[in-house]
XYZ file of C-alpha atoms in Angstrom:
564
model
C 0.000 0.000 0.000
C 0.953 3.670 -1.091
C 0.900 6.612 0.374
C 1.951 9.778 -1.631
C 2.745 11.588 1.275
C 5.417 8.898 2.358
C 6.714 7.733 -1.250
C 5.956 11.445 -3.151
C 5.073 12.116 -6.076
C 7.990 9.376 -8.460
C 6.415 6.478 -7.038
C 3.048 7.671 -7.769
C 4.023 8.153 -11.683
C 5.991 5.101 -11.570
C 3.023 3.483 -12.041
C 0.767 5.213 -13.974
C 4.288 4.968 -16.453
C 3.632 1.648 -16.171
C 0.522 1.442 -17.440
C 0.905 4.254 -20.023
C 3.782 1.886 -21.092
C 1.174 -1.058 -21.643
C -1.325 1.369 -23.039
C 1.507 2.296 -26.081
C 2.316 -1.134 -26.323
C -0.955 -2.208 -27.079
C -0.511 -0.753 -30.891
C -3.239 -1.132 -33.220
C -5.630 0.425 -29.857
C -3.031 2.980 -29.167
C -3.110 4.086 -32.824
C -7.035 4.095 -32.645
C -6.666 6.818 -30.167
C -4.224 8.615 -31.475
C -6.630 9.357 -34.888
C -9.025 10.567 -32.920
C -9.707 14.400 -32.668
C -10.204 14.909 -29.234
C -9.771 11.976 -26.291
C -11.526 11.624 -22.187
C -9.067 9.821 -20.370
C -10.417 8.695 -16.431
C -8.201 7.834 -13.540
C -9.530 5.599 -10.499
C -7.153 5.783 -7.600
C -8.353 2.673 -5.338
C -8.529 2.517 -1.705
C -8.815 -0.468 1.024
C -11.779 0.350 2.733
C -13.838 3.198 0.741
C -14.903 3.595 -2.897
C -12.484 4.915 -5.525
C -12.016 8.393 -6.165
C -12.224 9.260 -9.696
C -10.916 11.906 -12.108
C -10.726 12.567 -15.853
C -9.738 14.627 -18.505
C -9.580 15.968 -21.879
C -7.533 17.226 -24.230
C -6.702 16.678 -28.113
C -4.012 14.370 -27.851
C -3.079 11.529 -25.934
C 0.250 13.176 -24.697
C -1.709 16.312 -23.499
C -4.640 14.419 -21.572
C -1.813 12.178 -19.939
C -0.043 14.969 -18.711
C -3.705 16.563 -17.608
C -4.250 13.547 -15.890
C -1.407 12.726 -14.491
C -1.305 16.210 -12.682
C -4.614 16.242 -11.482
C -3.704 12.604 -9.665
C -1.145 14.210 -7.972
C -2.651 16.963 -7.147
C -5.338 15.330 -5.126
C -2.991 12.820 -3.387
C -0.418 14.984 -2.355
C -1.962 16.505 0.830
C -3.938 13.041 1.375
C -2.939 10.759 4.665
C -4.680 7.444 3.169
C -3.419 4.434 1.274
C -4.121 4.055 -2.499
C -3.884 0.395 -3.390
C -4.806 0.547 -7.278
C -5.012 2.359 -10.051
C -7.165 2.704 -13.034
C -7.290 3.741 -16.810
C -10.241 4.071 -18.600
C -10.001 5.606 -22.302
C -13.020 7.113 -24.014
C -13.087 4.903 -27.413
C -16.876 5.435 -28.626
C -19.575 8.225 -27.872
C -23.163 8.445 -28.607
C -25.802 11.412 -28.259
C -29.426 10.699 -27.100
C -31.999 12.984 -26.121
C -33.740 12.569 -23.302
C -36.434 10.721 -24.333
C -34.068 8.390 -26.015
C -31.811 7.893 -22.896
C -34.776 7.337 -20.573
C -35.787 4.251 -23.207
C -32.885 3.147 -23.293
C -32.495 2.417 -19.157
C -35.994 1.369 -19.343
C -35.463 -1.612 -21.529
C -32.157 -2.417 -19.803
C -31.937 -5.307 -16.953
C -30.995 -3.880 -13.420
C -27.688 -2.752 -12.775
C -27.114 -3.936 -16.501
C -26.409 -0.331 -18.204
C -23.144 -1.457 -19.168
C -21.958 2.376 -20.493
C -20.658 5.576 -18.919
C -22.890 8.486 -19.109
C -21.871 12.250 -20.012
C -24.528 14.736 -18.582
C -22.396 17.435 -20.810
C -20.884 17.294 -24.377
C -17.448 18.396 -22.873
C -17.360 15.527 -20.437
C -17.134 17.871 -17.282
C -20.064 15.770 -15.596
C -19.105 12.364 -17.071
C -18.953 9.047 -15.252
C -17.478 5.416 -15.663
C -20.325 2.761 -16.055
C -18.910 0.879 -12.509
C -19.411 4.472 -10.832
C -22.912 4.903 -11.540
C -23.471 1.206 -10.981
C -21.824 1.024 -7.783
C -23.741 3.779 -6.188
C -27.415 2.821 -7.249
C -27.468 5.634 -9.704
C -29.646 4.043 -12.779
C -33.453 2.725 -11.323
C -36.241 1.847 -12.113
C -39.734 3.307 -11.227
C -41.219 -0.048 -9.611
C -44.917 1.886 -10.205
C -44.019 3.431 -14.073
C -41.475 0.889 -14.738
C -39.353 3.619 -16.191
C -35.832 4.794 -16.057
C -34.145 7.027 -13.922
C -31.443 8.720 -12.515
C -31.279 8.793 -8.889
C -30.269 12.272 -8.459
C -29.214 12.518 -4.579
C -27.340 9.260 -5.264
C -25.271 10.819 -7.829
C -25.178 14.315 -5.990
C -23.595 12.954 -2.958
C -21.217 10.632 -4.662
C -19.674 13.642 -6.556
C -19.329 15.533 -3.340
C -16.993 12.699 -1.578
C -15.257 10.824 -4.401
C -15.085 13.606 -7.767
C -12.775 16.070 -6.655
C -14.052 20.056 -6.887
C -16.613 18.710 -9.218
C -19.852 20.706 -8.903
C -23.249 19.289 -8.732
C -24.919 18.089 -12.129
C -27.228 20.833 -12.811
C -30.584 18.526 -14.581
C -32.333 21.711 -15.618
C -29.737 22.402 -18.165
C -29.341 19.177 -19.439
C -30.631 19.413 -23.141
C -28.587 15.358 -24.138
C -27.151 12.885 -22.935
C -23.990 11.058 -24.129
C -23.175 7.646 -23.620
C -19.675 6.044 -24.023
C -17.553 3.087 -24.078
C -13.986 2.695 -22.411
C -11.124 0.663 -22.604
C -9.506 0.337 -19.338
C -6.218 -0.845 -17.738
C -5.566 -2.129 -14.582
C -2.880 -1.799 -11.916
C -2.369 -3.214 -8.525
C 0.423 -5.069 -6.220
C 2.746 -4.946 -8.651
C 0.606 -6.897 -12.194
C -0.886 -4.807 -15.154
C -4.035 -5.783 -16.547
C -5.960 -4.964 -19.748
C -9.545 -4.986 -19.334
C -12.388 -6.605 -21.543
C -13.829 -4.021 -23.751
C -17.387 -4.830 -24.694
C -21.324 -4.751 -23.433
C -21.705 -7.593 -20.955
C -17.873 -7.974 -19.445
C -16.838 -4.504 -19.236
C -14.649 -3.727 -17.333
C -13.275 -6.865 -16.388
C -9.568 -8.275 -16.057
C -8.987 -10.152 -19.980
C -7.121 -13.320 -18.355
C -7.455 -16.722 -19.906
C -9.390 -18.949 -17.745
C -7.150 -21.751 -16.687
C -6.397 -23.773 -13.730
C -4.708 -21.004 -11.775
C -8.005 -18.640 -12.294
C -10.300 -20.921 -11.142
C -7.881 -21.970 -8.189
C -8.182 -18.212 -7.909
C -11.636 -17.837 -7.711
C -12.471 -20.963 -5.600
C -9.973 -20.124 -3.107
C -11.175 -16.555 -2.940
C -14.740 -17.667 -2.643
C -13.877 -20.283 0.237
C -11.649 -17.647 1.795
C -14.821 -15.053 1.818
C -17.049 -17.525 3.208
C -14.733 -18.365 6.004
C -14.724 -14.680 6.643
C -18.422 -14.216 7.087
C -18.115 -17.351 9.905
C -18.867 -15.953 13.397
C -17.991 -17.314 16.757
C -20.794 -18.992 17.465
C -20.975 -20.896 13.852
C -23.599 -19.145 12.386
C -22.678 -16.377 9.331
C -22.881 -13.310 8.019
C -26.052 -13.843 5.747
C -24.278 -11.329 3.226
C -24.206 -7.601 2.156
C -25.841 -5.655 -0.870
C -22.773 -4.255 -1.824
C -23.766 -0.882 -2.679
C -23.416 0.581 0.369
C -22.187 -2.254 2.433
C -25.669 -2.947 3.844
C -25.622 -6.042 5.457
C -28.573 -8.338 4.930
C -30.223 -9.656 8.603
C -32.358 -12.083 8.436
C -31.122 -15.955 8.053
C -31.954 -19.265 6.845
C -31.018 -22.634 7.742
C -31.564 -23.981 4.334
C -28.452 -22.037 3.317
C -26.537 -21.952 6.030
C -26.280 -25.763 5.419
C -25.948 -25.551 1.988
C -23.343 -23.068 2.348
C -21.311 -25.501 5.021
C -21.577 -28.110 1.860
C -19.488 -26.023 -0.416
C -17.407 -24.829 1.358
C -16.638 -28.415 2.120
C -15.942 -29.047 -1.791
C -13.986 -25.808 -1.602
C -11.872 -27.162 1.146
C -11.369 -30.274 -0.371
C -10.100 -28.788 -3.350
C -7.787 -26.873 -1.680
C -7.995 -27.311 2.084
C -7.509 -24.357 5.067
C -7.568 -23.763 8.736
C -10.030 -21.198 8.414
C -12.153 -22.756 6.109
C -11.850 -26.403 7.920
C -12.767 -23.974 11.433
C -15.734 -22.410 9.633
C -16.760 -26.192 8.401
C -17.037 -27.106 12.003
C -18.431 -24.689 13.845
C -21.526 -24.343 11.027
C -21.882 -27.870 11.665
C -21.908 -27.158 15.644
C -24.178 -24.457 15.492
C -26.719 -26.326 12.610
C -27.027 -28.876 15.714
C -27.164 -27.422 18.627
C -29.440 -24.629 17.639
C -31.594 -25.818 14.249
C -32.084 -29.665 14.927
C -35.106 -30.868 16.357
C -34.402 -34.584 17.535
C -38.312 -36.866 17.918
C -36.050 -39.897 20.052
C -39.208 -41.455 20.527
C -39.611 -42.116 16.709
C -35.617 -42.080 16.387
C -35.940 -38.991 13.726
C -34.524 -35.649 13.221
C -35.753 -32.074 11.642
C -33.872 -29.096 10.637
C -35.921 -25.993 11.878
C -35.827 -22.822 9.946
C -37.252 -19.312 11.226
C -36.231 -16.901 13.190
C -38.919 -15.637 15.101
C -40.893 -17.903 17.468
C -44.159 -17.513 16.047
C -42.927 -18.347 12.523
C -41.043 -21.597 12.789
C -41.152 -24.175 10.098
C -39.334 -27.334 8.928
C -38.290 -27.297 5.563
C -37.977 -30.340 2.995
C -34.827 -28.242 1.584
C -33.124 -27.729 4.906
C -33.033 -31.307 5.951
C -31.936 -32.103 2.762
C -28.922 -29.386 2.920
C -28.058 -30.739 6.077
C -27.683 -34.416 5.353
C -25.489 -33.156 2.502
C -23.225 -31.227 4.579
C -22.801 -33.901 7.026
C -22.777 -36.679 4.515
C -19.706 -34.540 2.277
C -17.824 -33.859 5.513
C -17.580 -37.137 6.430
C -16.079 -38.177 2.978
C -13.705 -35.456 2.988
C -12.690 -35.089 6.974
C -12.851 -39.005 7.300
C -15.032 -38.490 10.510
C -18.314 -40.650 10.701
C -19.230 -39.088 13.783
C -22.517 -37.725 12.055
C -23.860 -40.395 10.565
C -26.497 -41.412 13.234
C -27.518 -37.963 13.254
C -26.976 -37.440 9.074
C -29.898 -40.844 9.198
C -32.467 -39.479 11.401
C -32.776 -36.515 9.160
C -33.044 -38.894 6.412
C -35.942 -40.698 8.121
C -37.467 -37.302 8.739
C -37.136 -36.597 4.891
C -38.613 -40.165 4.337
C -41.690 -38.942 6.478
C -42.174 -36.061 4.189
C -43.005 -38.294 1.338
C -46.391 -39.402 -0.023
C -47.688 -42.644 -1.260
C -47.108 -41.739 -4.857
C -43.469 -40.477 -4.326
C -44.178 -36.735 -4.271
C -42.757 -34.977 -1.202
C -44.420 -32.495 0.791
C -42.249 -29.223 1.302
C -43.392 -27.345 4.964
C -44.313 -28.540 8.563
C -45.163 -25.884 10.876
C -42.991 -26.359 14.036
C -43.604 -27.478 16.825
C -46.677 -28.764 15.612
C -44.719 -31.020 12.828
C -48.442 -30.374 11.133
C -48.593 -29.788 7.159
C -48.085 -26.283 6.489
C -47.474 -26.218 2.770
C -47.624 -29.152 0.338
C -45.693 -27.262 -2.300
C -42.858 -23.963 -1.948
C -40.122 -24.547 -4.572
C -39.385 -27.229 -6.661
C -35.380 -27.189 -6.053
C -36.650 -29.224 -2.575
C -37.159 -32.257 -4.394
C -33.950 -32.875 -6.240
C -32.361 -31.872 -3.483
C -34.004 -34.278 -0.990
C -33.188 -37.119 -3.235
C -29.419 -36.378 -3.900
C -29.348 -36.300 -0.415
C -30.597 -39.625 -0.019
C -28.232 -40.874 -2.196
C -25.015 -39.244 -0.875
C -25.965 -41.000 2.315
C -26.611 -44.477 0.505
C -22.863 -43.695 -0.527
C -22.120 -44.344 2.908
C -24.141 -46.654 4.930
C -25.638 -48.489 1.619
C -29.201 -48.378 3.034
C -31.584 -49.915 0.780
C -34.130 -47.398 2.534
C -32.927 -44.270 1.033
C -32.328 -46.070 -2.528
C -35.995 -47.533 -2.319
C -37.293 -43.453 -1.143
C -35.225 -42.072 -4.168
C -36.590 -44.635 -6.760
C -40.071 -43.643 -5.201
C -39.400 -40.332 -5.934
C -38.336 -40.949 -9.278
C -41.526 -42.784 -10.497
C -43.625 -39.608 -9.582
C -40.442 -37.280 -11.092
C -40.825 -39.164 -14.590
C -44.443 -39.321 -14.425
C -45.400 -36.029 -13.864
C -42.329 -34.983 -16.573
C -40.646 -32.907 -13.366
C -37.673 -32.378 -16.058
C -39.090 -29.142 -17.334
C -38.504 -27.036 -14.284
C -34.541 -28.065 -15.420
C -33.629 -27.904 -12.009
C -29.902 -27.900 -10.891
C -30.624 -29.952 -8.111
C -32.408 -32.810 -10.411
C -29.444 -32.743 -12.193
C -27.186 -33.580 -9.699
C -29.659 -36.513 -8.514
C -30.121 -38.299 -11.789
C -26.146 -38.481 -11.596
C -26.140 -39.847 -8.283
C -28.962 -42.512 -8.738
C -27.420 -44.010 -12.302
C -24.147 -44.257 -9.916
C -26.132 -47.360 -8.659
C -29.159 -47.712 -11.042
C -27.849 -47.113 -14.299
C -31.216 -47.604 -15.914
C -32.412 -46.478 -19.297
C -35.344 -44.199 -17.917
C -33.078 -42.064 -15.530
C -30.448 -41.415 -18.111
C -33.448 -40.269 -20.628
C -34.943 -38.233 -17.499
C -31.461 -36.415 -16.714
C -30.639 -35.950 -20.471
C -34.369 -34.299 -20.522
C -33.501 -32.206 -17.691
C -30.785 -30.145 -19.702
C -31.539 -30.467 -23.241
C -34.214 -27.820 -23.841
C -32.344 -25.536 -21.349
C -29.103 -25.221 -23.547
C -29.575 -22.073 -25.747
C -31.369 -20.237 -22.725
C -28.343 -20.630 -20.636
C -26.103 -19.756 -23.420
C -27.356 -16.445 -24.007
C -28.665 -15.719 -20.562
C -27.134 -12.068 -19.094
C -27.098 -12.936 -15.584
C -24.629 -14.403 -14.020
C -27.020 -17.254 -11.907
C -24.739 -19.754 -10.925
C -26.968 -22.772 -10.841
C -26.857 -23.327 -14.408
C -23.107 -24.473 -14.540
C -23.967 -26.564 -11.942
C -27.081 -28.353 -13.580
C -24.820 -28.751 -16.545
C -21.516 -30.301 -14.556
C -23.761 -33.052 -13.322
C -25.453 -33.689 -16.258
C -22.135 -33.746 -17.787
C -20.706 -36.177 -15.599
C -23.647 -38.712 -16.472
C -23.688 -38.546 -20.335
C -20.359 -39.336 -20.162
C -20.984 -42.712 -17.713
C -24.188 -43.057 -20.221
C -22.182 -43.967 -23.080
C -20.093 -46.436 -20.964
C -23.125 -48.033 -19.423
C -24.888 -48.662 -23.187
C -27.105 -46.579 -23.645
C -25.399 -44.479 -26.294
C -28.716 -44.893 -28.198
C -30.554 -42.416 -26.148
C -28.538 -39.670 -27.152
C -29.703 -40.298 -30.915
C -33.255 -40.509 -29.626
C -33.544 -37.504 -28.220
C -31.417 -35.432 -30.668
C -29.497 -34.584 -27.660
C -26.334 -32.216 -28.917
C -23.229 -32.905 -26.799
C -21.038 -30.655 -28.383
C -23.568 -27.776 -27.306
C -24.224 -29.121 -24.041
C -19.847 -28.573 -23.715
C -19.768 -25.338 -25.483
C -22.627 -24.253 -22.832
C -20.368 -25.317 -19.666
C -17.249 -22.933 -21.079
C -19.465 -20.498 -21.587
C -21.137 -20.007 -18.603
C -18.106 -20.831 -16.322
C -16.483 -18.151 -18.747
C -19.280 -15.743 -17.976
C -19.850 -16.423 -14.747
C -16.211 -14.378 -13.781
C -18.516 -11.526 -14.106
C -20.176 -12.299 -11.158
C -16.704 -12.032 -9.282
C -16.202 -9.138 -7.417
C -11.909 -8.637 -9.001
C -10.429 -5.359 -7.717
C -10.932 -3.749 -10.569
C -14.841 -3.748 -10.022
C -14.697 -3.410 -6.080
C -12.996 -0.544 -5.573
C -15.855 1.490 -7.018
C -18.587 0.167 -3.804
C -18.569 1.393 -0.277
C -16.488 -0.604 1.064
C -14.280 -2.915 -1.350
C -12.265 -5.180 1.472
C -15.270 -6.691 2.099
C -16.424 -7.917 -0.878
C -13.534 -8.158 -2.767
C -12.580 -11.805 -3.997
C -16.432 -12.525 -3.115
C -19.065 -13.695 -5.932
C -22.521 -11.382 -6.141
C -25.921 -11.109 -8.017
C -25.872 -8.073 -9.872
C -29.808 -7.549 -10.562
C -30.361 -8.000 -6.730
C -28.420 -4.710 -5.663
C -25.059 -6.407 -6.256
C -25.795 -8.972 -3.548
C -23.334 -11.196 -2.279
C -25.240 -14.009 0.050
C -23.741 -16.663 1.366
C -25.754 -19.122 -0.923
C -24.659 -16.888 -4.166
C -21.390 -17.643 -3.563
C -21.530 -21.580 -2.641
C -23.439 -22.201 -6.174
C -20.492 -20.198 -7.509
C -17.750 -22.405 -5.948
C -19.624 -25.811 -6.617
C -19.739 -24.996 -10.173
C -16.178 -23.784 -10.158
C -15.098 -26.730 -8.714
C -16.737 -29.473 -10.757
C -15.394 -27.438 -14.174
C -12.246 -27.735 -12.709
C -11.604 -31.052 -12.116
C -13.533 -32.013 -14.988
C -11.486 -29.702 -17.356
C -8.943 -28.031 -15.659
C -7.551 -31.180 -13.321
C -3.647 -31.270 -13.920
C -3.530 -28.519 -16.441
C -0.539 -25.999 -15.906
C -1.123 -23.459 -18.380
């Protein structure tokens, strides 16, 4: 960490020669710029623990706008006491006029948080701002009662007044157009220069190959986080909207288990004190304060809720629960769970009907039906439980309640919700059943749900996970015979592989790097996390373990002794 004060003003334009120097060397761009009649040039100076402060400049060279840029760095970090820990170059390369009317369409018909441009309030850029400035602060909304666009203007107003240097306050009465740009941007921080993607969905974005040592990167980051968020007493931080570090309050056992079961991949993929510590006491505090033990009938419920007149048991939380038990008895080689880990799988077995469907809510204490039906991930999920625990103890019980299951799941054609959890289940039974109807059922599952998840903008996790599994089982398909089915069903496995590289391309944009960070509110605490950027940037504990479970399959499916 820097401080200008301490190093003075060489070190300071040590780097920013740095990245100048990778800005020249970059040719065919840096001769694009040059042709240009007039060039914006924005610097982000980076900080640990508050959003970046940015400045910018124009000029009619590139030489002149460095120089105007450079200066106006120094002269805001000269008389300042903090630490700058990055910097930031973003170069005006396109620029479009709209009226009013046109820019108020255009935000209107744009996804949350997915305005992927800068904005210019001014033709001479004087009010101008990066696309990760005006996205980090909650600038661009949406009317929920007109459903149109617009620009939060006391968002904007204060974020000038603490992070744009003597900048003024936008004056809207006087803005007759609106001009929206695109950037190329380079990155700079602890020593490594990085050019940025340059385009409409991954703007902004670090342009590294991903290869075994970036998704080693982001799994490790992700399990790191996680194992941040752990408090004393076992139970997490439920996560932050990252906009202005607002943390989220209420809980849920569901995910608290589910988040213990990734983190439990995570840490077998690359294993840590502080992520083995988490691991335990989640599992300490998922006992002694969610499970409800009946000894009489020798079974076990998780309990979800958080006030005492709103307590339920959930089909999904038992489910999560025997999971993380089940995975960290595999991977810690401790079966000191497993009589617990089986009386939640009896109490799953009492949630299911004659005809195989499950029923999703009990009220607690009453252990009376509450809801038949909440969410259809429940079911998958209560079945691949079943089955991790038949791993184990190879109890014909949980087999016979999965193939139960099944008979309703094909029946009622349960493979159009194309549920990530189904997925993962129709893998696990074909382990041990590796019959024609649940390798047509699983390839069902995914098939229609290819070109949806190809072109899908969000970042959603859950689909690279529904397409690892059902990866995994096409390939054991073949081996078990039934290489038929894939004719059949016209079932494209080159698409189905495109789809995964895709998406676990894609999905880096739901990564908070530092380049992205160290515009929010507070960027140490979400930086190296995962988030969902149409729910106010969110990062949740259960965003991020559907993150690493993905990451982790396409890695040792893909990436497994690659050193590239």
């Amino acid at each position: 960490m820097i401080t200008i004060d301490k190093v003075s003003y060489p070190y300071f334009k040590e780097h920013l020669e740095h990245l100048k120097k990778n800005i020249i060397e970059d040719s065919e761009f840096f001769q694009h710029i040059n042709s240009q009649p007039a060039l914006n040039i924005f610097l982000s100076i980076g900080f640990d623990d508050k959003r970046a402060t940015v400045l910018n400049a124009s000029g009619k060279s590139f030489s002149q706008v460095w120089t105007n840029i450079e200066n106006l760095g120094y002269s805001y970090l000269k008389n300042l006491k903090e630490m700058f820990i990055s910097l930031k170059i973003d170069i005006v390369t396109k620029v479009t006029p709209l009226t009013i009317t046109e820019f108020i369409n255009r935000i209107t018909n744009t996804k949350k948080n997915y305005f992927r441009q800068g904005i210019s309030f001014n033709r001479d850029f004087k009010h101008a701002f990066l696309e990760q400035e005006l996205n980090g602060n909650a600038v661009i909304q949406i009317d929920p009662e007109t459903k149109r666009g617009f620009i939060h203007e006391r968002n904007l107003q204060s974020y000038i007044s603490k992070h744009r240097p003597k900048l003024k306050p936008v004056n809207f009465k006087v803005v007759e157009k609106v001009y929206i740009f695109e950037t190329q941007g380079y990155f700079y921080e602890n020593g490594k220069y990085y050019k940025l993607h340059h385009g409409i969905h991954d703007n902004g974005r670090r342009n590294t190959p991903l290869n075994a040592e970036e998704v080693n990167m982001l799994v490790n980051e992700g399990q790191k986080y996680l194992a941040s968020l752990s408090k004393p007493n076992g139970k997490f931080v439920y996560g932050f909207f990252s906009y202005f570090d607002k943390e989220i309050k209420h809980y849920n056992s569901l995910r608290h288990c589910s988040t213990i079961y990734s983190m439990i991949e995570a840490y077998e993929f690359q294993p840590t004190e502080e992520a083995a510590e988490a691991i335990v006491k989640g599992i300490q505090y998922l006992i002694r304060e969610k499970v409800y033990i009946d000894e009489e009938k020798n079974i076990a419920y998780v309990i979800d809720g958080e006030k005492p007149d709103n307590k339920e048991i959930k089909l999904g939380a038992i489910a999560a629960a025997v999971l993380a038990m089940t995975k960290y008895t595999e991977v810690f080689n401790d079966t000191q769970y497993i009589p617990l880990t089986q009386k939640l799988a009896r109490g799953i077995i009492q949630m299911q009907q004659e005809n195989g469907k499950f029923v999703h809510i009990l009220d607690y204490p009453s252990l009376a039906l509450k809801e038949e039906f909440r969410i259809v991930y429940y079911d998958g999920e209560a079945c691949f439980a079943l089955m991790r625990l038949y791993k184990i103890d190879r109890d014909e019980q949980w087999l016979h309640t999965v193939e139960k299951a099944f008979e309703y799941f094909i029946e009622s054609n349960h493979w159009k919700h194309h549920d990530h959890w189904l997925s993962y289940c129709t893998n696990e039974i074909t382990l041990y059943k590796p019959e024609r109807k649940y390798y047509k059922f699983g390839l069902q599952n995914v098939q229609n749900r290819l070109d949806y998840i190809y072109k899908r903008i969000t970042t959603y996790p859950t689909f690279l996970e529904l397409m690892m599994a059902a990866y995994q089982m096409v390939s054991r398909m073949k081996t078990d015979g039934y290489n038929d089915l894939i004719d059949e069903l016209d079932f494209d496995e080159s698409k189905l592989e495109a789809t995964i590289h895709r998406r676990a391309e894609y999905q880096r944009n739901g990564f908070f790097y530092p380049e992205l960070a160290m515009y929010f509110k507070n960027p140490k605490r979400i930086v190296g996390s995962f988030f969902i950027r149409h729910h106010s940037f969110r990062t949740r504990i259960d965003d991020v373990e559907h993150y690493l479970s993905g990451y982790c399959a396409y890695y040792n499916l893909f990436l497994k002794g690659d050193k590239s």
